[in-house]
Amino acid sequence: MNSSIYTVLLLIASNIFMTFAWYGHLRLNEFTWFRSLPLIGIILFSWAIAFFEYCCQVPANRIGYKGNGGPFTLIQLKIIQEIVSLSVFVIITTLVFRTETFRWNHILAFILMACAVYLVFKK
């Protein structure tokens, strides 16, 4: 596999962990044992998940960055990360949380982001 694919796969894994670290505690609040944790316990729980986010994010950036022999500039890496982040977020919120509905304005936003990706990669 080439570094482009490794970079994107690591970014996907990173953003799955990130979404659960940032928002998973909202879903876990349904469990009595979790609801009884003090705020510091919830923060530590989220940090434990975020550790794995960084275990994927840092290698993704190192592998993908042009300065390290990868195929992407910093701006391109950031745009890819944002697209992956929002895509993973939408999938998780619609499948796991089931509190959000995907509407036409969300689709339009994704189309506009796809235009941003095109512009960033245009020479």
PDB file of C-alpha atoms in Angstrom:
ATOM      1  CA  MET A   1       0.000   0.000   0.000  1.00  0.00           C
ATOM      2  CA  ASN A   2       1.239   3.474  -0.678  1.00  0.00           C
ATOM      3  CA  SER A   3       1.501   6.309   1.812  1.00  0.00           C
ATOM      4  CA  SER A   4      -1.649   8.049   0.522  1.00  0.00           C
ATOM      5  CA  ILE A   5      -3.831   5.079   1.443  1.00  0.00           C
ATOM      6  CA  TYR A   6      -2.103   4.563   4.798  1.00  0.00           C
ATOM      7  CA  THR A   7      -2.576   8.245   5.590  1.00  0.00           C
ATOM      8  CA  VAL A   8      -6.299   8.242   4.815  1.00  0.00           C
ATOM      9  CA  LEU A   9      -6.920   4.951   6.676  1.00  0.00           C
ATOM     10  CA  LEU A  10      -5.090   6.249   9.746  1.00  0.00           C
ATOM     11  CA  LEU A  11      -7.071   9.488   9.567  1.00  0.00           C
ATOM     12  CA  ILE A  12     -10.315   7.521   9.435  1.00  0.00           C
ATOM     13  CA  ALA A  13      -9.284   5.458  12.479  1.00  0.00           C
ATOM     14  CA  SER A  14      -8.157   8.608  14.282  1.00  0.00           C
ATOM     15  CA  ASN A  15     -11.463  10.345  13.661  1.00  0.00           C
ATOM     16  CA  ILE A  16     -13.479   7.357  14.845  1.00  0.00           C
ATOM     17  CA  PHE A  17     -11.611   7.512  18.152  1.00  0.00           C
ATOM     18  CA  MET A  18     -11.907  11.318  18.203  1.00  0.00           C
ATOM     19  CA  THR A  19     -15.668  11.266  17.712  1.00  0.00           C
ATOM     20  CA  PHE A  20     -16.125   8.767  20.539  1.00  0.00           C
ATOM     21  CA  ALA A  21     -13.710  10.680  22.788  1.00  0.00           C
ATOM     22  CA  TRP A  22     -15.515  13.973  22.205  1.00  0.00           C
ATOM     23  CA  TYR A  23     -19.122  12.786  22.027  1.00  0.00           C
ATOM     24  CA  GLY A  24     -19.247   9.188  23.275  1.00  0.00           C
ATOM     25  CA  HIS A  25     -19.761  10.276  26.867  1.00  0.00           C
ATOM     26  CA  LEU A  26     -23.091  11.774  25.798  1.00  0.00           C
ATOM     27  CA  ARG A  27     -24.291   8.340  24.709  1.00  0.00           C
ATOM     28  CA  LEU A  28     -22.777   6.549  27.707  1.00  0.00           C
ATOM     29  CA  ASN A  29     -24.730   8.867  29.980  1.00  0.00           C
ATOM     30  CA  GLU A  30     -27.615   6.404  29.530  1.00  0.00           C
ATOM     31  CA  PHE A  31     -25.800   3.972  31.870  1.00  0.00           C
ATOM     32  CA  THR A  32     -26.166   4.542  35.602  1.00  0.00           C
ATOM     33  CA  TRP A  33     -22.545   3.631  36.376  1.00  0.00           C
ATOM     34  CA  PHE A  34     -21.303   6.212  33.866  1.00  0.00           C
ATOM     35  CA  ARG A  35     -23.782   8.899  34.891  1.00  0.00           C
ATOM     36  CA  SER A  36     -22.546   8.601  38.479  1.00  0.00           C
ATOM     37  CA  LEU A  37     -18.957   9.455  37.488  1.00  0.00           C
ATOM     38  CA  PRO A  38     -17.762  12.918  38.461  1.00  0.00           C
ATOM     39  CA  LEU A  39     -16.777  15.255  35.637  1.00  0.00           C
ATOM     40  CA  ILE A  40     -13.079  14.488  36.134  1.00  0.00           C
ATOM     41  CA  GLY A  41     -13.844  10.778  35.632  1.00  0.00           C
ATOM     42  CA  ILE A  42     -15.629  11.520  32.369  1.00  0.00           C
ATOM     43  CA  ILE A  43     -12.716  13.698  31.247  1.00  0.00           C
ATOM     44  CA  LEU A  44     -10.220  10.930  32.046  1.00  0.00           C
ATOM     45  CA  PHE A  45     -12.402   8.410  30.225  1.00  0.00           C
ATOM     46  CA  SER A  46     -12.420  10.670  27.140  1.00  0.00           C
ATOM     47  CA  TRP A  47      -8.662  11.214  27.375  1.00  0.00           C
ATOM     48  CA  ALA A  48      -8.130   7.458  27.440  1.00  0.00           C
ATOM     49  CA  ILE A  49     -10.006   7.191  24.139  1.00  0.00           C
ATOM     50  CA  ALA A  50      -8.226  10.261  22.741  1.00  0.00           C
ATOM     51  CA  PHE A  51      -4.875   8.538  23.354  1.00  0.00           C
ATOM     52  CA  PHE A  52      -5.740   6.127  20.550  1.00  0.00           C
ATOM     53  CA  GLU A  53      -6.812   9.036  18.359  1.00  0.00           C
ATOM     54  CA  TYR A  54      -3.303  10.473  18.637  1.00  0.00           C
ATOM     55  CA  CYS A  55      -1.758   7.046  18.063  1.00  0.00           C
ATOM     56  CA  CYS A  56      -3.373   7.188  14.605  1.00  0.00           C
ATOM     57  CA  GLN A  57      -3.310  10.934  13.895  1.00  0.00           C
ATOM     58  CA  VAL A  58       0.404  11.535  14.463  1.00  0.00           C
ATOM     59  CA  PRO A  59       1.577   8.681  12.196  1.00  0.00           C
ATOM     60  CA  ALA A  60      -0.973   9.715   9.557  1.00  0.00           C
ATOM     61  CA  ASN A  61       0.491  13.198   9.429  1.00  0.00           C
ATOM     62  CA  ARG A  62       4.087  11.976   9.493  1.00  0.00           C
ATOM     63  CA  ILE A  63       3.495   9.425   6.734  1.00  0.00           C
ATOM     64  CA  GLY A  64       1.385  11.760   4.608  1.00  0.00           C
ATOM     65  CA  TYR A  65       3.404  14.977   4.918  1.00  0.00           C
ATOM     66  CA  LYS A  66       5.433  15.962   1.857  1.00  0.00           C
ATOM     67  CA  GLY A  67       8.320  17.105   4.068  1.00  0.00           C
ATOM     68  CA  ASN A  68       8.674  13.519   5.301  1.00  0.00           C
ATOM     69  CA  GLY A  69       8.448  11.972   1.852  1.00  0.00           C
ATOM     70  CA  GLY A  70       4.657  11.715   1.785  1.00  0.00           C
ATOM     71  CA  PRO A  71       2.347  12.910  -0.985  1.00  0.00           C
ATOM     72  CA  PHE A  72       0.493  15.766   0.781  1.00  0.00           C
ATOM     73  CA  THR A  73       1.171  19.359   1.758  1.00  0.00           C
ATOM     74  CA  LEU A  74       0.060  20.539   5.196  1.00  0.00           C
ATOM     75  CA  ILE A  75      -2.971  22.271   3.718  1.00  0.00           C
ATOM     76  CA  GLN A  76      -3.967  19.130   1.826  1.00  0.00           C
ATOM     77  CA  LEU A  77      -3.547  17.018   4.981  1.00  0.00           C
ATOM     78  CA  LYS A  78      -5.780  19.393   6.924  1.00  0.00           C
ATOM     79  CA  ILE A  79      -8.501  19.411   4.261  1.00  0.00           C
ATOM     80  CA  ILE A  80      -8.442  15.604   4.082  1.00  0.00           C
ATOM     81  CA  GLN A  81      -8.659  15.438   7.872  1.00  0.00           C
ATOM     82  CA  GLU A  82     -11.646  17.805   7.954  1.00  0.00           C
ATOM     83  CA  ILE A  83     -13.531  15.859   5.286  1.00  0.00           C
ATOM     84  CA  VAL A  84     -12.817  12.575   7.076  1.00  0.00           C
ATOM     85  CA  SER A  85     -13.751  14.111  10.432  1.00  0.00           C
ATOM     86  CA  LEU A  86     -17.107  15.408   9.261  1.00  0.00           C
ATOM     87  CA  SER A  87     -17.901  12.231   7.320  1.00  0.00           C
ATOM     88  CA  VAL A  88     -17.122   9.995  10.308  1.00  0.00           C
ATOM     89  CA  PHE A  89     -19.090  12.328  12.579  1.00  0.00           C
ATOM     90  CA  VAL A  90     -22.191  12.192  10.366  1.00  0.00           C
ATOM     91  CA  ILE A  91     -22.021   8.400  10.092  1.00  0.00           C
ATOM     92  CA  ILE A  92     -21.582   7.892  13.843  1.00  0.00           C
ATOM     93  CA  THR A  93     -24.274  10.390  14.849  1.00  0.00           C
ATOM     94  CA  THR A  94     -26.813   8.893  12.465  1.00  0.00           C
ATOM     95  CA  LEU A  95     -25.997   5.242  13.273  1.00  0.00           C
ATOM     96  CA  VAL A  96     -24.981   5.312  16.949  1.00  0.00           C
ATOM     97  CA  PHE A  97     -26.740   8.316  18.440  1.00  0.00           C
ATOM     98  CA  ARG A  98     -29.770   8.293  16.159  1.00  0.00           C
ATOM     99  CA  THR A  99     -30.655  11.784  17.329  1.00  0.00           C
ATOM    100  CA  GLU A 100     -29.738  13.605  14.154  1.00  0.00           C
ATOM    101  CA  THR A 101     -31.302  13.494  10.724  1.00  0.00           C
ATOM    102  CA  PHE A 102     -29.357  14.052   7.547  1.00  0.00           C
ATOM    103  CA  ARG A 103     -31.024  16.892   5.623  1.00  0.00           C
ATOM    104  CA  TRP A 104     -30.601  18.645   2.282  1.00  0.00           C
ATOM    105  CA  ASN A 105     -28.449  21.429   3.746  1.00  0.00           C
ATOM    106  CA  HIS A 106     -26.008  18.826   5.084  1.00  0.00           C
ATOM    107  CA  ILE A 107     -25.750  17.314   1.606  1.00  0.00           C
ATOM    108  CA  LEU A 108     -25.126  20.767   0.143  1.00  0.00           C
ATOM    109  CA  ALA A 109     -22.427  21.406   2.747  1.00  0.00           C
ATOM    110  CA  PHE A 110     -20.691  18.173   1.753  1.00  0.00           C
ATOM    111  CA  ILE A 111     -20.849  19.155  -1.918  1.00  0.00           C
ATOM    112  CA  LEU A 112     -19.256  22.498  -1.074  1.00  0.00           C
ATOM    113  CA  MET A 113     -16.560  20.734   0.942  1.00  0.00           C
ATOM    114  CA  ALA A 114     -15.892  18.468  -2.035  1.00  0.00           C
ATOM    115  CA  CYS A 115     -15.398  21.646  -4.063  1.00  0.00           C
ATOM    116  CA  ALA A 116     -12.917  22.838  -1.419  1.00  0.00           C
ATOM    117  CA  VAL A 117     -10.997  19.567  -1.707  1.00  0.00           C
ATOM    118  CA  TYR A 118     -10.897  19.943  -5.484  1.00  0.00           C
ATOM    119  CA  LEU A 119      -9.566  23.495  -5.185  1.00  0.00           C
ATOM    120  CA  VAL A 120      -6.902  22.564  -2.635  1.00  0.00           C
ATOM    121  CA  PHE A 121      -5.555  19.766  -4.833  1.00  0.00           C
ATOM    122  CA  LYS A 122      -5.740  21.816  -8.055  1.00  0.00           C
ATOM    123  CA  LYS A 123      -2.278  22.797  -9.298  1.00  0.00           C
TER     124      LYS A 123
END
